[in-house]
PDB file of C-alpha atoms in Angstrom:
ATOM      1  CA  UNK F   1      33.396  67.191 -30.292  1.00 45.00           C
ATOM      2  CA  UNK F   2      32.605  70.069 -27.963  1.00 48.00           C
ATOM      3  CA  UNK F   3      36.078  69.961 -26.401  1.00 51.00           C
ATOM      4  CA  UNK F   4      37.770  70.118 -29.808  1.00 51.00           C
ATOM      5  CA  UNK F   5      35.654  73.137 -30.768  1.00 47.00           C
ATOM      6  CA  UNK F   6      36.609  74.860 -27.493  1.00 49.00           C
ATOM      7  CA  UNK F   7      40.295  74.224 -28.172  1.00 50.00           C
ATOM      8  CA  UNK F   8      40.043  75.496 -31.740  1.00 45.00           C
ATOM      9  CA  UNK F   9      38.044  78.628 -30.848  1.00 45.00           C
ATOM     10  CA  UNK F  10      39.169  79.710 -27.368  1.00 49.00           C
ATOM     11  CA  UNK F  11      37.369  82.690 -25.922  1.00 45.00           C
ATOM     12  CA  UNK F  12      38.716  85.100 -23.369  1.00 45.00           C
ATOM     13  CA  UNK F  13      35.919  85.446 -20.855  1.00 45.00           C
ATOM     14  CA  UNK F  14      35.739  85.587 -17.100  1.00 47.00           C
ATOM     15  CA  UNK F  15      34.282  82.795 -14.981  1.00 53.00           C
ATOM     16  CA  UNK F  16      31.940  85.098 -13.105  1.00 53.00           C
ATOM     17  CA  UNK F  17      31.693  82.793 -10.080  1.00 56.00           C
ATOM     18  CA  UNK F  18      35.453  82.783  -9.553  1.00 55.00           C
ATOM     19  CA  UNK F  19      36.422  86.116 -11.194  1.00 55.00           C
ATOM     20  CA  UNK F  20      39.254  84.426 -13.101  1.00 56.00           C
ATOM     21  CA  UNK F  21      39.982  84.863 -16.812  1.00 55.00           C
ATOM     22  CA  UNK F  22      39.038  81.551 -18.417  1.00 52.00           C
ATOM     23  CA  UNK F  23      41.905  81.661 -20.913  1.00 52.00           C
ATOM     24  CA  UNK F  24      44.323  81.566 -17.952  1.00 79.00           C
ATOM     25  CA  UNK F  25      42.611  78.553 -16.405  1.00 87.00           C
ATOM     26  CA  UNK F  26      44.283  75.187 -17.109  1.00 91.00           C
ATOM     27  CA  UNK F  27      41.839  73.168 -19.215  1.00 92.00           C
ATOM     28  CA  UNK F  28      41.984  70.217 -16.814  1.00 94.00           C
ATOM     29  CA  UNK F  29      40.339  72.445 -14.178  1.00 95.00           C
ATOM     30  CA  UNK F  30      37.253  72.975 -16.365  1.00 95.00           C
ATOM     31  CA  UNK F  31      34.332  70.578 -16.390  1.00 95.00           C
ATOM     32  CA  UNK F  32      33.717  69.272 -19.935  1.00 94.00           C
ATOM     33  CA  UNK F  33      29.944  69.593 -19.371  1.00 93.00           C
ATOM     34  CA  UNK F  34      29.663  73.069 -17.829  1.00 92.00           C
ATOM     35  CA  UNK F  35      32.974  74.553 -19.063  1.00 92.00           C
ATOM     36  CA  UNK F  36      33.369  76.120 -15.595  1.00 93.00           C
ATOM     37  CA  UNK F  37      35.991  75.572 -12.920  1.00 94.00           C
ATOM     38  CA  UNK F  38      35.174  72.384 -11.035  1.00 96.00           C
ATOM     39  CA  UNK F  39      34.327  72.729  -7.356  1.00 95.00           C
ATOM     40  CA  UNK F  40      33.926  69.014  -6.647  1.00 97.00           C
ATOM     41  CA  UNK F  41      35.824  67.065  -9.334  1.00 98.00           C
ATOM     42  CA  UNK F  42      34.858  63.410  -9.649  1.00 98.00           C
ATOM     43  CA  UNK F  43      36.116  60.712 -11.990  1.00 97.00           C
ATOM     44  CA  UNK F  44      33.403  58.778 -13.802  1.00 94.00           C
ATOM     45  CA  UNK F  45      33.830  55.155 -14.792  1.00 91.00           C
ATOM     46  CA  UNK F  46      34.639  56.320 -18.355  1.00 90.00           C
ATOM     47  CA  UNK F  47      37.846  57.865 -16.939  1.00 93.00           C
ATOM     48  CA  UNK F  48      36.742  61.458 -17.532  1.00 94.00           C
ATOM     49  CA  UNK F  49      36.667  63.981 -14.689  1.00 97.00           C
ATOM     50  CA  UNK F  50      33.538  66.112 -14.268  1.00 96.00           C
ATOM     51  CA  UNK F  51      32.219  68.522 -11.662  1.00 97.00           C
ATOM     52  CA  UNK F  52      29.891  66.462  -9.460  1.00 96.00           C
ATOM     53  CA  UNK F  53      26.921  68.836  -9.821  1.00 95.00           C
ATOM     54  CA  UNK F  54      27.258  68.911 -13.629  1.00 94.00           C
ATOM     55  CA  UNK F  55      27.499  65.150 -14.108  1.00 95.00           C
ATOM     56  CA  UNK F  56      24.593  64.558 -11.720  1.00 94.00           C
ATOM     57  CA  UNK F  57      22.385  66.946 -13.723  1.00 94.00           C
ATOM     58  CA  UNK F  58      23.576  66.138 -17.249  1.00 92.00           C
ATOM     59  CA  UNK F  59      24.806  62.534 -17.374  1.00 91.00           C
ATOM     60  CA  UNK F  60      21.951  61.528 -19.690  1.00 89.00           C
ATOM     61  CA  UNK F  61      23.418  63.871 -22.339  1.00 86.00           C
ATOM     62  CA  UNK F  62      26.616  61.809 -22.482  1.00 86.00           C
ATOM     63  CA  UNK F  63      26.691  59.228 -25.294  1.00 86.00           C
ATOM     64  CA  UNK F  64      26.419  55.675 -23.918  1.00 87.00           C
ATOM     65  CA  UNK F  65      25.836  57.041 -20.417  1.00 89.00           C
ATOM     66  CA  UNK F  66      24.620  53.614 -19.279  1.00 89.00           C
ATOM     67  CA  UNK F  67      28.307  52.617 -19.091  1.00 89.00           C
ATOM     68  CA  UNK F  68      28.678  55.187 -16.277  1.00 91.00           C
ATOM     69  CA  UNK F  69      26.112  53.313 -14.193  1.00 92.00           C
ATOM     70  CA  UNK F  70      26.455  50.441 -11.749  1.00 90.00           C
ATOM     71  CA  UNK F  71      23.220  48.908 -10.488  1.00 92.00           C
ATOM     72  CA  UNK F  72      21.334  51.996 -11.704  1.00 88.00           C
ATOM     73  CA  UNK F  73      23.605  54.487  -9.939  1.00 91.00           C
ATOM     74  CA  UNK F  74      26.321  56.760 -11.290  1.00 93.00           C
ATOM     75  CA  UNK F  75      29.731  55.450 -10.328  1.00 93.00           C
ATOM     76  CA  UNK F  76      31.798  58.507  -9.334  1.00 96.00           C
ATOM     77  CA  UNK F  77      35.107  58.735  -7.493  1.00 96.00           C
ATOM     78  CA  UNK F  78      36.350  61.949  -5.835  1.00 97.00           C
ATOM     79  CA  UNK F  79      39.517  63.428  -7.361  1.00 97.00           C
ATOM     80  CA  UNK F  80      41.058  64.878  -4.201  1.00 97.00           C
ATOM     81  CA  UNK F  81      44.348  65.781  -5.861  1.00 97.00           C
ATOM     82  CA  UNK F  82      42.699  67.782  -8.648  1.00 97.00           C
ATOM     83  CA  UNK F  83      40.420  69.489  -6.133  1.00 97.00           C
ATOM     84  CA  UNK F  84      43.449  70.615  -4.110  1.00 97.00           C
ATOM     85  CA  UNK F  85      45.214  71.867  -7.258  1.00 96.00           C
ATOM     86  CA  UNK F  86      42.142  73.887  -8.267  1.00 94.00           C
ATOM     87  CA  UNK F  87      41.822  75.391  -4.783  1.00 94.00           C
ATOM     88  CA  UNK F  88      45.508  76.385  -4.817  1.00 93.00           C
ATOM     89  CA  UNK F  89      45.103  77.901  -8.297  1.00 90.00           C
ATOM     90  CA  UNK F  90      42.109  79.957  -7.171  1.00 89.00           C
ATOM     91  CA  UNK F  91      43.975  81.231  -4.092  1.00 87.00           C
ATOM     92  CA  UNK F  92      46.923  82.358  -6.255  1.00 85.00           C
ATOM     93  CA  UNK F  93      44.602  84.005  -8.791  1.00 76.00           C
ATOM     94  CA  UNK F  94      43.030  86.390  -6.281  1.00 68.00           C
TER      95      UNK F  94
END
């Protein structure tokens, strides 16, 4: 999978939006779709956390994405704790 490839071949690049070295970023702070630091982490009904903007744009690229839907709408739950952790990490990284 994409995540396994990223783990096997890590690259040391900077997330230009946040000016933080990606190798120093905890992997749980990165969206599995965009591979960027999440600004608005949400938990999908498959139990995976995504950045809201990424999942809204790319959910159809996820295998069996229909399982993420309820009555034709994406079922997403805000991850307030992760969002706070990411914000604290970014403050410390500056």
